[in-house]
Short mmCIF file of C-alpha atoms in Angstrom, two decimals:
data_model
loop_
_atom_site.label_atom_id
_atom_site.label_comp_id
_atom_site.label_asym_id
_atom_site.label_seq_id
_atom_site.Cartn_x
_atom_site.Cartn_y
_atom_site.Cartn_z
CA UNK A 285 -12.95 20.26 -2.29
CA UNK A 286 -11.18 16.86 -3.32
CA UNK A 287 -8.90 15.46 -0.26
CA UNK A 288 -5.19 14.78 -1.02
CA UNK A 289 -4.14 11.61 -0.27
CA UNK A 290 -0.65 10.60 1.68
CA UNK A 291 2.11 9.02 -1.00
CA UNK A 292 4.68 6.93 0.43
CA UNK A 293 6.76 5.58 -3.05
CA UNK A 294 9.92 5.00 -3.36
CA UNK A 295 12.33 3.59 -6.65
CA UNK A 296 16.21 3.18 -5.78
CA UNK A 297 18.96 1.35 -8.03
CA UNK A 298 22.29 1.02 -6.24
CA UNK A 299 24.61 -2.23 -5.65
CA UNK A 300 23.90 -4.69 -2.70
CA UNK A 301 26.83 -4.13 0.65
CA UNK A 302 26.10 -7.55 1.41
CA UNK A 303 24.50 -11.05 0.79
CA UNK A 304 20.73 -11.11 1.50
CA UNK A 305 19.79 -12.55 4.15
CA UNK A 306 16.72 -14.54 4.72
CA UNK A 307 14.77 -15.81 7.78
CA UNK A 308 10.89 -16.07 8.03
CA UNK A 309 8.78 -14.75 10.70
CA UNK A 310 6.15 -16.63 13.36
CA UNK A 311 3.47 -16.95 10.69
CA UNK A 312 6.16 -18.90 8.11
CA UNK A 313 6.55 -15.90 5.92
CA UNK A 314 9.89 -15.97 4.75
CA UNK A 315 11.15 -12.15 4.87
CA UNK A 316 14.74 -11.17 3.04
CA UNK A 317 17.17 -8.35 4.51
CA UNK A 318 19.17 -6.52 2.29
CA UNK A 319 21.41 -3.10 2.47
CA UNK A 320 21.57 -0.64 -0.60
CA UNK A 321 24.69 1.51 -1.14
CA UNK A 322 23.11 4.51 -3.87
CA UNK A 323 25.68 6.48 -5.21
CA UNK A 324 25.47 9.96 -6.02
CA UNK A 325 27.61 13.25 -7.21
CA UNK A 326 27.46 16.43 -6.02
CA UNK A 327 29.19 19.61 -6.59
CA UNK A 328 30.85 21.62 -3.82
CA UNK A 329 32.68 24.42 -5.05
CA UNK A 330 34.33 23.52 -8.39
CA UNK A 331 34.29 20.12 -7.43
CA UNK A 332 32.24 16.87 -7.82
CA UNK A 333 32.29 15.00 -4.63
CA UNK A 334 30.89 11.09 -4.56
CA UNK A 335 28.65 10.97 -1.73
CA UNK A 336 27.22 7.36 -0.97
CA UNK A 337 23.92 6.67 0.98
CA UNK A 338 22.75 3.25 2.53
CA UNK A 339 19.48 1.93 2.90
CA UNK A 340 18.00 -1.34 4.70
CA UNK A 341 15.65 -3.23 2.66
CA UNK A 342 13.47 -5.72 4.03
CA UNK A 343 11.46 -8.38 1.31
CA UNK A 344 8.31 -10.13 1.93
CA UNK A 345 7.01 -13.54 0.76
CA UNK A 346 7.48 -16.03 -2.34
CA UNK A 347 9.45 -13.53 -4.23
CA UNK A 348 11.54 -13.14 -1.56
CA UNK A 349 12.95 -16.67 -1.00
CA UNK A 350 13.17 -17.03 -5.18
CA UNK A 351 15.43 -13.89 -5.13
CA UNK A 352 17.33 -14.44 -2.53
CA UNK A 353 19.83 -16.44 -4.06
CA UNK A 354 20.48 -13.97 -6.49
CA UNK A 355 21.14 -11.43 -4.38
CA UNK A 356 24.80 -10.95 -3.31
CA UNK A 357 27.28 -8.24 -2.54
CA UNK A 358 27.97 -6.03 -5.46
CA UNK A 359 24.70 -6.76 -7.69
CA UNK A 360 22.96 -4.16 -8.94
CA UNK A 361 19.30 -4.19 -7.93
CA UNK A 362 16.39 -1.93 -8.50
CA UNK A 363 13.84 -1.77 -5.24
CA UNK A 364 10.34 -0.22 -5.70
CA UNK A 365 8.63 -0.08 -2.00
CA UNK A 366 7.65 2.11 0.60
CA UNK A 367 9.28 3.71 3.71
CA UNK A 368 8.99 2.35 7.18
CA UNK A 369 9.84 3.67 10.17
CA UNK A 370 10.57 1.14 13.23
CA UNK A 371 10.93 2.93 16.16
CA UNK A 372 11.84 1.06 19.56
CA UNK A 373 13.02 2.09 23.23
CA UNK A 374 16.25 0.53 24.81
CA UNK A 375 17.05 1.37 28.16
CA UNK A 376 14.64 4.01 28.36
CA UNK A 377 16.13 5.75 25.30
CA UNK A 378 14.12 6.12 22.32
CA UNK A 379 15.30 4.86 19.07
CA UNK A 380 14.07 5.04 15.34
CA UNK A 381 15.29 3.85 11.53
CA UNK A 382 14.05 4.30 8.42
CA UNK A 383 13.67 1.25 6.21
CA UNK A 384 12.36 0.15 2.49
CA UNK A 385 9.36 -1.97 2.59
CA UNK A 386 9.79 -3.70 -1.09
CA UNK A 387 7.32 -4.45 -3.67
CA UNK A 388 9.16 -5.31 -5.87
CA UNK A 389 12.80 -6.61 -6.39
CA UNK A 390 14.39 -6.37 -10.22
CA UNK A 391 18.25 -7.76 -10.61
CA UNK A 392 19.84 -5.37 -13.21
CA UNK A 393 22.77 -7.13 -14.15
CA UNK A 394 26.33 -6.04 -13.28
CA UNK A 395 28.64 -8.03 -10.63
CA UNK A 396 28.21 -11.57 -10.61
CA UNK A 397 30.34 -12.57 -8.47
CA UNK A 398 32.60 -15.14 -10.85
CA UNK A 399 34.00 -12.45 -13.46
CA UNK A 400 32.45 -9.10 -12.76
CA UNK A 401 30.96 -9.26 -16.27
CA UNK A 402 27.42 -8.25 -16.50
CA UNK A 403 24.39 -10.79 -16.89
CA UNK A 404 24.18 -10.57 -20.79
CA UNK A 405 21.07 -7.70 -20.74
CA UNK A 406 19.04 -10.51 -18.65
CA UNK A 407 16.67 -8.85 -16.39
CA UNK A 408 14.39 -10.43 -13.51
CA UNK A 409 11.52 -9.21 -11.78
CA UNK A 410 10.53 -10.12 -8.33
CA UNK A 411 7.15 -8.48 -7.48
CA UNK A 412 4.65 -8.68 -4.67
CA UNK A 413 1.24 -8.06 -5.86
CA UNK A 414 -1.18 -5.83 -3.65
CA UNK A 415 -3.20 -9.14 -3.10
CA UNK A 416 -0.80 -10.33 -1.49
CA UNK A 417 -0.42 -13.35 -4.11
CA UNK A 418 3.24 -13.27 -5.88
CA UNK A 419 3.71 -13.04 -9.32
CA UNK A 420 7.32 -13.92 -10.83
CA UNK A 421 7.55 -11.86 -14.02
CA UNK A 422 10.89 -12.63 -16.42
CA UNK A 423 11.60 -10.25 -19.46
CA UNK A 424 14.41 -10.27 -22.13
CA UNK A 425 15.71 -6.78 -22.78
CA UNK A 426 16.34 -6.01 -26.39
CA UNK A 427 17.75 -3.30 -28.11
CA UNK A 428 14.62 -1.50 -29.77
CA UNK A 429 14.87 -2.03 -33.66
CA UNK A 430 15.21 1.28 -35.67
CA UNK A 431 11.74 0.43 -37.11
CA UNK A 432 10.33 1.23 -33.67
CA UNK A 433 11.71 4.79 -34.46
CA UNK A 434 10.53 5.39 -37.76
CA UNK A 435 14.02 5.83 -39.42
CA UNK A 436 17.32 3.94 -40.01
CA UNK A 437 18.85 4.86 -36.70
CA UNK A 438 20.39 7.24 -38.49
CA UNK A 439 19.34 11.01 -39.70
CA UNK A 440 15.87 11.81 -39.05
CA UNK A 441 13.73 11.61 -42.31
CA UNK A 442 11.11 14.40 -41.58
CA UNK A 443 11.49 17.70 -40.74
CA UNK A 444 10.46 18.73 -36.99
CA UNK A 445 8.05 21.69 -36.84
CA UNK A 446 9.45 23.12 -33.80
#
């Protein structure tokens, strides 16, 4: 009987509550701190009520310091990572929260700060690979060209069997 293994993944895109913040740890590893806010609708009733989560999310490494600057209030970021939980004891009261541990930072446009207008489709990628070496990966989005498609971008050319 094959064992199932434990999965701890997690992919958010929501808009930064805050600058990052960036300070490095004993061994010199710089570390970046970050807060999420994820919107989301919901319907109660026969209404649709905006419900907004926040989540912590702590950076590791190289990428880390060459995103940081890029990462102020209002951007919209995408955060692929895993949950950690910190717990602690103060005053002989337990406490616990649950934070992203990311893998991988990716600024999505949106909010720049200067005119609210969007980054012009430019996307970045900051990723930590499992080596633990980074890797700094830039990409150009493009509209896919009809070609890709098969067609003119307009009415479909075949007939669908189904």
């Amino acid at each position: 009987m094959a064992s199932v293994s434990d999965i701890n993944c997690v992919i958010l895109i929501g808009n930064l509550t805050r600058d990052a913040e960036m300070s490095y740890m004993p061994s010199g590893n710089a570390v970046v701190n970050f807060s999420l806010a994820i919107n989301r609708s919901k319907k109660e009733g026969d209404q649709w009520v905006s419900e907004v989560n926040y989540f912590d999310v702590a950076y590791f490494g190289k990428p880390a310091e060459g995103v940081k600057p890029y990462l102020t209030k209002g951007k919209k970021v995408a955060v692929q990572g895993s949950l950690k939980q910190d717990r602690w004891e103060k005053d002989g009261q337990k406490f616990s929260k649950v934070r992203i541990v990311a893998d991988t930072v990716r600024l999505m446009g949106g909010r720049d700060g200067s005119d609210g207008q969007s980054s012009g489709g430019y996307q970045n990628s900051f990723s930590q690979s499992p080596s633990g070496s980074a890797a700094q990966q830039n990409s150009y989005y493009s509209q896919p060209s009809s070609e890709t498609f098969g067609g003119d971008g307009g009415a479909f050319t075949e007939d669908i069997p189904f």
